[in-house]
mmCIF file of C-alpha atoms in Angstrom:
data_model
loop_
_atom_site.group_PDB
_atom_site.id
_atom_site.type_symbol
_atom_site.label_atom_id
_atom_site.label_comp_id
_atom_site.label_asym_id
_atom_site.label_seq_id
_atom_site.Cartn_x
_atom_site.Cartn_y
_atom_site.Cartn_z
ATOM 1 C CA UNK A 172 126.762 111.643 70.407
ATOM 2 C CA UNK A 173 126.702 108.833 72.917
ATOM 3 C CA UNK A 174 125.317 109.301 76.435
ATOM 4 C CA UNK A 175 127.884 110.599 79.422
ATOM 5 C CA UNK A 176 127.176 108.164 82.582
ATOM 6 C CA UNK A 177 129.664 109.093 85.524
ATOM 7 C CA UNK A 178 127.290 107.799 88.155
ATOM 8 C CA UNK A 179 128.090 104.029 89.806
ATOM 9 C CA UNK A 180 126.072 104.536 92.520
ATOM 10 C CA UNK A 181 122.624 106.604 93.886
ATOM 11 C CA UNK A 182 122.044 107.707 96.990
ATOM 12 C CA UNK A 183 118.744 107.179 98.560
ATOM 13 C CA UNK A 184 117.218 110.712 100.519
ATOM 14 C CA UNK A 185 114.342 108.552 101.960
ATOM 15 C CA UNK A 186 110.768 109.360 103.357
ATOM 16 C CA UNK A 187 111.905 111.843 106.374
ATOM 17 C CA UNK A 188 115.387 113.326 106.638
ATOM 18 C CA UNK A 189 114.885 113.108 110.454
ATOM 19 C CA UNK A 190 116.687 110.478 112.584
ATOM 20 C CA UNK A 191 114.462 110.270 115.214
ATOM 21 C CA UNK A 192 111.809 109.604 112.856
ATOM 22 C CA UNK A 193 113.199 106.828 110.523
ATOM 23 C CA UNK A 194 113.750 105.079 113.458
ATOM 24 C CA UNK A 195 110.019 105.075 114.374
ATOM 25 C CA UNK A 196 109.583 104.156 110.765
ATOM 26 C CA UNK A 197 112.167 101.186 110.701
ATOM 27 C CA UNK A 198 109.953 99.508 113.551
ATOM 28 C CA UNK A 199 106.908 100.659 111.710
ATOM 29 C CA UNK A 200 107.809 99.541 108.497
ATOM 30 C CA UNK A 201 109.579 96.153 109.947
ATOM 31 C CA UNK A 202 106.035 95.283 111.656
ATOM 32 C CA UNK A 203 104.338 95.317 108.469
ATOM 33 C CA UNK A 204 106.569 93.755 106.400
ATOM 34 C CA UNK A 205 106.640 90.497 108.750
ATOM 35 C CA UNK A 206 102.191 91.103 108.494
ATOM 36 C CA UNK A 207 102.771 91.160 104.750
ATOM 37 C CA UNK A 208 104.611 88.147 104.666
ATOM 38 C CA UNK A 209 102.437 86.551 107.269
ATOM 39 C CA UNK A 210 99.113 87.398 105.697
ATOM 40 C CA UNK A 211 99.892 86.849 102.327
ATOM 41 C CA UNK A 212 101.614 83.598 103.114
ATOM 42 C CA UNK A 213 98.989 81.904 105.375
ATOM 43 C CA UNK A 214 96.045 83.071 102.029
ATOM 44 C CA UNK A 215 98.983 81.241 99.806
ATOM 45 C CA UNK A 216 99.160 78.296 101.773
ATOM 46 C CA UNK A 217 95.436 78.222 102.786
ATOM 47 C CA UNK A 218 94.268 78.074 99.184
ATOM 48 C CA UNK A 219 96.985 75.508 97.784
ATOM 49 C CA UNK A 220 95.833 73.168 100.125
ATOM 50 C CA UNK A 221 91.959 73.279 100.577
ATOM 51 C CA UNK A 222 89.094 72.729 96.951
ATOM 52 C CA UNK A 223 89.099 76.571 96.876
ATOM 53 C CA UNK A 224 92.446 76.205 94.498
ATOM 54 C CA UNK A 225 89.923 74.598 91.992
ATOM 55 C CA UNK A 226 87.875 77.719 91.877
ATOM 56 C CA UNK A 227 88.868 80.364 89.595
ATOM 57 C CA UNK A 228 88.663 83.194 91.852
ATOM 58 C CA UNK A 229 90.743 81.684 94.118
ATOM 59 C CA UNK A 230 93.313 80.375 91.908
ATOM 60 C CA UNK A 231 93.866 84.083 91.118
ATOM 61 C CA UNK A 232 94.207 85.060 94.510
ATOM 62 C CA UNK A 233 96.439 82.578 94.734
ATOM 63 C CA UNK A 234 98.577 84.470 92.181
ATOM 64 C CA UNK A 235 97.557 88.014 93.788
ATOM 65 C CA UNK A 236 99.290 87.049 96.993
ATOM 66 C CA UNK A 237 102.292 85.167 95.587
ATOM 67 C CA UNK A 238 103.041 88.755 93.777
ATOM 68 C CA UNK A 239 101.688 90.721 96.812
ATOM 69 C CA UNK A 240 105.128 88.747 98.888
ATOM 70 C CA UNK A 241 107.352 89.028 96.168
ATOM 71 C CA UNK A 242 106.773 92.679 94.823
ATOM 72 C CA UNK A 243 107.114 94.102 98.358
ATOM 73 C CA UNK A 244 110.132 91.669 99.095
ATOM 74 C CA UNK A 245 111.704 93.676 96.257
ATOM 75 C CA UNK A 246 111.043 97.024 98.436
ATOM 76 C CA UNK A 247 110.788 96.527 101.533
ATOM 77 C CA UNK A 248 113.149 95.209 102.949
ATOM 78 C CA UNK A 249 115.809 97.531 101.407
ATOM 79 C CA UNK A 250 113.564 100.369 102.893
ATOM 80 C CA UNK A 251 114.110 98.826 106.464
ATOM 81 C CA UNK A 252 117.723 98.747 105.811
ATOM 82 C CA UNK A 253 118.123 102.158 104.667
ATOM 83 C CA UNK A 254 116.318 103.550 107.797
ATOM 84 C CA UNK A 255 118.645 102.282 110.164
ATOM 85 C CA UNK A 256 121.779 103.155 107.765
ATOM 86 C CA UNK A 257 123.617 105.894 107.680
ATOM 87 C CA UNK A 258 124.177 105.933 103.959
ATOM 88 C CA UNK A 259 121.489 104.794 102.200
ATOM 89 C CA UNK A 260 123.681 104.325 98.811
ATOM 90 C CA UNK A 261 122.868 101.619 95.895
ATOM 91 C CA UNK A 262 124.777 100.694 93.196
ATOM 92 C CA UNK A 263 123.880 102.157 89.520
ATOM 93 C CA UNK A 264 123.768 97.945 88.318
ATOM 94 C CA UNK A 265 120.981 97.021 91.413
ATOM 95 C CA UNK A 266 119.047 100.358 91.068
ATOM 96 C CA UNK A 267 118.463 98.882 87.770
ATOM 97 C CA UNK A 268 117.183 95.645 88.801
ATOM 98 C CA UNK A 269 115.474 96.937 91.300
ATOM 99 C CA UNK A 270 113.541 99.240 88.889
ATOM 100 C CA UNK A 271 113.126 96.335 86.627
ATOM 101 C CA UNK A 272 111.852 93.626 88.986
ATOM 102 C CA UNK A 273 109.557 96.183 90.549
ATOM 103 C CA UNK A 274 108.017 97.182 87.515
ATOM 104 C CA UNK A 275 107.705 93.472 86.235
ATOM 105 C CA UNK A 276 105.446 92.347 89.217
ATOM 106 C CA UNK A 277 103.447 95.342 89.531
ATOM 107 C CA UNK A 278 102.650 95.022 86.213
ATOM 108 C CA UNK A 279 101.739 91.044 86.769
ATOM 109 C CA UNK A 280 99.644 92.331 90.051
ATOM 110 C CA UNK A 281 97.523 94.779 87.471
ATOM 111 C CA UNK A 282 97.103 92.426 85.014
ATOM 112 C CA UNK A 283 95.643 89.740 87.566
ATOM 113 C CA UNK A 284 93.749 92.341 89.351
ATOM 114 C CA UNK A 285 92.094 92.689 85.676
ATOM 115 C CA UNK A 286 92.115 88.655 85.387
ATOM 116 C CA UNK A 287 89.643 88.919 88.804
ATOM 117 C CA UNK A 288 87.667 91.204 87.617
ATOM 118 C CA UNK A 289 86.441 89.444 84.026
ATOM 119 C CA UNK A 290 86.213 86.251 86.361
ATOM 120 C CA UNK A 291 83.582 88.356 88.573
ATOM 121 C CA UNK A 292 81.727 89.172 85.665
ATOM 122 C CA UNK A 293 81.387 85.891 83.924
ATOM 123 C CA UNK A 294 80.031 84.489 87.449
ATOM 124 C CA UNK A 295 77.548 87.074 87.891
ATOM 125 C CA UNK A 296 76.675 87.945 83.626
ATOM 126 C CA UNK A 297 76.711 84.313 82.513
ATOM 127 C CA UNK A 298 76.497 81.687 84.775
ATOM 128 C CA UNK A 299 75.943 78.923 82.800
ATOM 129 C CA UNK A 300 78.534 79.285 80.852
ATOM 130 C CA UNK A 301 81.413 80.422 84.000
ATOM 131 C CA UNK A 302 82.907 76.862 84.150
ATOM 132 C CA UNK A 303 83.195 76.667 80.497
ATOM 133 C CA UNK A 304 84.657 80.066 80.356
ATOM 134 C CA UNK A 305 86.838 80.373 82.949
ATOM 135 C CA UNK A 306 88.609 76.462 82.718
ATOM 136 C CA UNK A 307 91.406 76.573 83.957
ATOM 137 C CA UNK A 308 93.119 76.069 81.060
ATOM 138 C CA UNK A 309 91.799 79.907 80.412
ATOM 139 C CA UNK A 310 93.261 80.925 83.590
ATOM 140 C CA UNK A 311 96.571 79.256 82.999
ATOM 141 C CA UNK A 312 96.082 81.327 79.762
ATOM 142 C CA UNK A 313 95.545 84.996 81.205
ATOM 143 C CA UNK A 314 98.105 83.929 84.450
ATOM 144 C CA UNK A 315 101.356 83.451 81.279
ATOM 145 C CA UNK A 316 99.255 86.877 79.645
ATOM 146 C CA UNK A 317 99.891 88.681 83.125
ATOM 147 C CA UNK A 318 103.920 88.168 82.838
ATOM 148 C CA UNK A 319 104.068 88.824 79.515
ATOM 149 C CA UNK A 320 102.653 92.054 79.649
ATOM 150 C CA UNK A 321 104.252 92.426 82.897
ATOM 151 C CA UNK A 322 107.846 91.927 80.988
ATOM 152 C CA UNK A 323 106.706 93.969 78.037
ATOM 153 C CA UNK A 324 106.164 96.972 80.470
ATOM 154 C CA UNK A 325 109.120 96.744 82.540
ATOM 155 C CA UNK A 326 111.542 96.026 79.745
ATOM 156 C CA UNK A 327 110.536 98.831 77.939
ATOM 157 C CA UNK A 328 111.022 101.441 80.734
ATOM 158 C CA UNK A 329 114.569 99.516 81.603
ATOM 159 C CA UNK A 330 115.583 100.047 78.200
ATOM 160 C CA UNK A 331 114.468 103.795 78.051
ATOM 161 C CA UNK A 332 116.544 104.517 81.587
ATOM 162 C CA UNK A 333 119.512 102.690 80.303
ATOM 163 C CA UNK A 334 120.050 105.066 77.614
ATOM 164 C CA UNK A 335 119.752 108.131 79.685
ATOM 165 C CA UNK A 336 122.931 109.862 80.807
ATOM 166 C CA UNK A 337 123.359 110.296 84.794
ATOM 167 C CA UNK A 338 126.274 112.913 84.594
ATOM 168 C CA UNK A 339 125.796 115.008 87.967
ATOM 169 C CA UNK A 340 123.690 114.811 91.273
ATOM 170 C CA UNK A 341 123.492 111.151 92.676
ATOM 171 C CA UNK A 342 120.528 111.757 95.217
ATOM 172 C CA UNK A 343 117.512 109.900 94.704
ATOM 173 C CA UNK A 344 114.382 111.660 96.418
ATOM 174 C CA UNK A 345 113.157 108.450 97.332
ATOM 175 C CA UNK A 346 113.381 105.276 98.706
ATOM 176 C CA UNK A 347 113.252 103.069 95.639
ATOM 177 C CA UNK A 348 114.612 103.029 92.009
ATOM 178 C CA UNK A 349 111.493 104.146 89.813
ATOM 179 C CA UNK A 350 111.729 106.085 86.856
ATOM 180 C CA UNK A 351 110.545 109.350 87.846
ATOM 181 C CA UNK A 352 112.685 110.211 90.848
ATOM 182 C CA UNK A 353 115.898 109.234 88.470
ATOM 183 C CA UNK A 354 114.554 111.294 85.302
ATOM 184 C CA UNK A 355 115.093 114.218 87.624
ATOM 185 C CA UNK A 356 118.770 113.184 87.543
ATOM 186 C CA UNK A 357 119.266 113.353 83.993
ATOM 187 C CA UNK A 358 121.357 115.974 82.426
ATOM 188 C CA UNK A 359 119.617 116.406 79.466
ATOM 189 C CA UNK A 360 115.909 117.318 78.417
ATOM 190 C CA UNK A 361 113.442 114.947 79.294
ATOM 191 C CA UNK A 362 110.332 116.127 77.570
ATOM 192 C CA UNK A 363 110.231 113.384 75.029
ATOM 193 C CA UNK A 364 111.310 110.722 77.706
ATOM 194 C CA UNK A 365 108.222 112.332 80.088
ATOM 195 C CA UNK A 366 105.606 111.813 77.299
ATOM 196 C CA UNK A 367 106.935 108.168 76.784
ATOM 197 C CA UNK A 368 106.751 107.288 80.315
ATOM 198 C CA UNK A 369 103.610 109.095 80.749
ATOM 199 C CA UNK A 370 102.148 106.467 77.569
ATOM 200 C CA UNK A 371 104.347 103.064 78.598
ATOM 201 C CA UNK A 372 103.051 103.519 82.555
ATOM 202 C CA UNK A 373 100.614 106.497 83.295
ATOM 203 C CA UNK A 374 97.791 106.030 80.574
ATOM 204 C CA UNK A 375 98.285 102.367 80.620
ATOM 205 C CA UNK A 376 97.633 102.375 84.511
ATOM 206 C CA UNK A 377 94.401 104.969 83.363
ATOM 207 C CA UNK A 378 93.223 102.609 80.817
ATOM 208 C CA UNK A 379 93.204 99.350 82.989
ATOM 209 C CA UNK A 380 91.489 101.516 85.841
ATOM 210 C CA UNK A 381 89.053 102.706 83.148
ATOM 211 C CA UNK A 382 88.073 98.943 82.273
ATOM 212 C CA UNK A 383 87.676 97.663 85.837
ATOM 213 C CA UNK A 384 85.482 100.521 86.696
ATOM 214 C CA UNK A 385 83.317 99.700 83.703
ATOM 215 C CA UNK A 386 83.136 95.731 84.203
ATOM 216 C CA UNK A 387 82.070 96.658 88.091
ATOM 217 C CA UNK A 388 79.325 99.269 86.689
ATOM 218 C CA UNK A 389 77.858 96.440 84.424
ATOM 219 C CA UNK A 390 78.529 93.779 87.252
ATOM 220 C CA UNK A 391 76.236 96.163 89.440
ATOM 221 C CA UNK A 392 73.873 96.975 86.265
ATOM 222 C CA UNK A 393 73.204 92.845 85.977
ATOM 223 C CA UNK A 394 72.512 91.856 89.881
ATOM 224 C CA UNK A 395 69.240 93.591 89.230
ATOM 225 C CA UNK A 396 67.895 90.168 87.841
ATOM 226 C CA UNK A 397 69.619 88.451 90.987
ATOM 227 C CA UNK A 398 67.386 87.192 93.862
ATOM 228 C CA UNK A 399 68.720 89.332 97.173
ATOM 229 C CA UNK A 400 70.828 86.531 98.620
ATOM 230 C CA UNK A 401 72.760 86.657 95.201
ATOM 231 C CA UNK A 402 73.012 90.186 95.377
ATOM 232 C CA UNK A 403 74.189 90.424 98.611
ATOM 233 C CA UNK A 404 76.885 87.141 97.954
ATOM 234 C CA UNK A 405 77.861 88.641 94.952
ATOM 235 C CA UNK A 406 78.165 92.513 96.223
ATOM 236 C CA UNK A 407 80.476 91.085 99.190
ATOM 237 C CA UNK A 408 82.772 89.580 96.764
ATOM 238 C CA UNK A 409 82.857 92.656 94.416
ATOM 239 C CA UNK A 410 83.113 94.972 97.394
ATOM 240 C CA UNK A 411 86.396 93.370 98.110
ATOM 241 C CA UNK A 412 87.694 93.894 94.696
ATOM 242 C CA UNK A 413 87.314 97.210 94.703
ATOM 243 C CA UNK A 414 88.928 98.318 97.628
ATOM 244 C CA UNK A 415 91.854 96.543 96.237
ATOM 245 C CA UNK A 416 91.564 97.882 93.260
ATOM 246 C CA UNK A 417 91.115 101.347 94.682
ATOM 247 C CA UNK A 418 94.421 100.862 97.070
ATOM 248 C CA UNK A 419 96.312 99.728 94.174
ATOM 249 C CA UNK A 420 95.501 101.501 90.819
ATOM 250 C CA UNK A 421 94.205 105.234 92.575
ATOM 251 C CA UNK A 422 98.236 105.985 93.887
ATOM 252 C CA UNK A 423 99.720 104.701 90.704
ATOM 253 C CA UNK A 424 97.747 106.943 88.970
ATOM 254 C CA UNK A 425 98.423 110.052 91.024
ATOM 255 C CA UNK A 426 102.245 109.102 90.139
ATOM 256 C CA UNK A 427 102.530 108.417 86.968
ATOM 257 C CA UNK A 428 100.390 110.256 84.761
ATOM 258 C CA UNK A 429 102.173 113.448 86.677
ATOM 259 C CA UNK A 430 105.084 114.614 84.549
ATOM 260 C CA UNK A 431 108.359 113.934 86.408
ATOM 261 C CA UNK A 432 109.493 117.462 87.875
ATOM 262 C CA UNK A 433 106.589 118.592 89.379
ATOM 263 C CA UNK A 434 106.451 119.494 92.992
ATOM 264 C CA UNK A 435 103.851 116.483 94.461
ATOM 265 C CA UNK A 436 104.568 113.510 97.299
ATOM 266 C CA UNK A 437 105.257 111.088 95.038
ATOM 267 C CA UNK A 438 107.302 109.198 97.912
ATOM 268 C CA UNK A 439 104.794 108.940 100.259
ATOM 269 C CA UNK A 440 101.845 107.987 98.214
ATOM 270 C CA UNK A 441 103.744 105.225 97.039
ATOM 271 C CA UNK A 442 103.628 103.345 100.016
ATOM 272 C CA UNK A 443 100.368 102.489 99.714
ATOM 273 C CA UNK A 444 100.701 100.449 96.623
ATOM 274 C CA UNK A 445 104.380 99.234 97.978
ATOM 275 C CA UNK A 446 103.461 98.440 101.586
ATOM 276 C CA UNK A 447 99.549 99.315 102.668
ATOM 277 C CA UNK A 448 97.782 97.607 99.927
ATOM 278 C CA UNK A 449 99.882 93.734 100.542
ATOM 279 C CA UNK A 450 99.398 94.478 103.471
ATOM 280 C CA UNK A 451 95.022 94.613 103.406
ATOM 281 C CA UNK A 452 94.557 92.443 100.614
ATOM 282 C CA UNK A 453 94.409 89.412 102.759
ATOM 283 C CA UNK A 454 92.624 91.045 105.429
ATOM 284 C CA UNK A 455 89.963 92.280 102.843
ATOM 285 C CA UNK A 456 89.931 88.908 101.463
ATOM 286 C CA UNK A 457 89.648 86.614 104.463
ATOM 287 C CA UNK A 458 87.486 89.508 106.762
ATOM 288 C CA UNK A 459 84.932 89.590 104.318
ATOM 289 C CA UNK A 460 85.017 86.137 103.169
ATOM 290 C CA UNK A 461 82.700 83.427 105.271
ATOM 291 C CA UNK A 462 84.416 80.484 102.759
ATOM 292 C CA UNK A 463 87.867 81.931 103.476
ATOM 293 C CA UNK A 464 87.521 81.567 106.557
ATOM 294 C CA UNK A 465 85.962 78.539 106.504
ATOM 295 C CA UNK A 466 88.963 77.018 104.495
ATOM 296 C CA UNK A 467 91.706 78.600 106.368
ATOM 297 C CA UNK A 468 90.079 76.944 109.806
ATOM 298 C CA UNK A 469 89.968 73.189 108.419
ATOM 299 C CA UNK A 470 93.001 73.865 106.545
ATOM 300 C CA UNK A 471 95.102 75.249 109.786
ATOM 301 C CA UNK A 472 93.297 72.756 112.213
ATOM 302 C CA UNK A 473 94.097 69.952 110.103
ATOM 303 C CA UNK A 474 98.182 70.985 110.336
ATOM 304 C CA UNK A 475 97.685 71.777 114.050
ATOM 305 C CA UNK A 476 96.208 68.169 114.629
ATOM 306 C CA UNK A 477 98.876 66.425 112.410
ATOM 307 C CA UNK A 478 102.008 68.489 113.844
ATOM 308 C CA UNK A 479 100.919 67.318 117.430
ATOM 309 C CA UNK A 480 98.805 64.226 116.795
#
């Protein structure tokens, strides 16, 4: 039998159903999208054009923020739209990319999160062999890895919502297309489809978590050899990861292993892998950073000095 779709177009229900409060969170929200764009595009531009694009860890930071701009250009800005309209309505063909594109760069973001991680440990576990190991013809490597796991991911779920029928309600309880506010939607069962999103995006996101944690504890489990000043060089750097890590991969979690259905604030703990995590990755990377901030002084001083020279 095929699949009944009489819906064109979704209708958002946003964060708060109160007026006076999605205008406090349209200023909000506007403030740190213009930080997001502004952080993430002075680390991009810092990086490209100082040595620290040679380094490994830095390339991939590169990469981090580039996705960090994009991913939340794909939310964000629709989410400041929608709190100053009246109808917060999307058509049934852009819910779709929106779902799609989402899913794609979050799924780059983990993978190069991941791509940061082995790069700590091969710095701190063999150093001898780092520059050998992480060439950059390695990091080109796990970069084109990133997307295509990225596109594996987010194909997959497009294809499994595209074959779901959307025959009643239209209203989204949300403020983005993801897959588990619209498999409420559905007018059929969606056991099976729960267990498959559960596997394609919750235990993945569980597994990937599950490795980081691990390649920190042994990261931590070799700096014993390490001479203090290493420890405490190499624990700043790690410390950093983490957070991010934690910011990123602890909300997704909460989301996404949880079977579509239940009662839980899926909403709001998505804004802080959506909007609060681009928005402290460059903070937690340049704050804690003494050659960040190095590099982003003679890198900004030299384009001050040449603008007005």
């Amino acid at each position: 039998m095929e699949n009944q779709n009489n819906v064109t177009e979704f209708v958002f229900m946003g964060l708060w159903e109160n007026k006076q409060m999605e205008l406090l969170l349209f200023l909000l929200f506007l403030l740190c999208y213009l930080a997001i764009l502004m952080g993430n595009f002075i680390t991009l531009l810092t990086i490209i054009h100082s040595h620290l694009i040679e380094q490994p860890m830095y390339y991939f930071l590169c990469h981090l923020s580039l996705m960090d701009l994009c991913y939340t250009s794909t939310v964000v800005p629709r989410l400041i739209r929608d709190l100053g309209a009246a109808r917060k309505n999307i058509s049934y063909n852009n819910c779709m990319t929106q779902l799609f594109t989402a899913h794609l760069l979050a799924g780059v973001e983990i993978f190069i999160l991941v791509s940061m991680a082995l790069d700590r440990y091969v710095a701190i576990v063999k150093p001898l062999h780092y520059m050998v190991i992480m060439s950059r013809r390695r990091c080109n490597l796990l970069i084109f890895m990133a997307w295509g796991v990225g596109f594996w991911h987010s194909v997959a779920l497009l294809l499994l919502v595209l074959n779901l029928p959307f025959c009643g309600p239209n209203q989204i309880d949300h403020y983005i297309c993801d897959v588990k506010p619209l498999l409420k939607l559905v007018c059929r069962d969606i056991r099976v489809v729960n267990i498959l999103v559960i596997s394609n995006a919750g235990m993945v996101v569980v597994a990937v978590f599950l490795v980081l944690v691990a390649s920190y504890i042994l990261i931590l489990y070799n700096l014993r050899t390490h001479s203090s000043v290493g420890r405490r060089k190499a624990l700043s750097t790690c410390s950093s990861h983490v957070m991010v890590v934690i910011l990123f991969f602890v909300p997704c979690i909460y989301i996404y292993v949880l079977p579509a259905g239940s009662e839980n604030k899926d909403k709001e703990i998505s804004v802080f892998y959506t909007v609060i995590a681009p928005l402290l990755n460059p903070l937690i990377y340049t704050l804690r950073n003494m050659e960040m901030r190095n590099a982003m002084w003679k890198v900004w001083s030299k384009m001050a000095h040449t603008k007005f020279r």
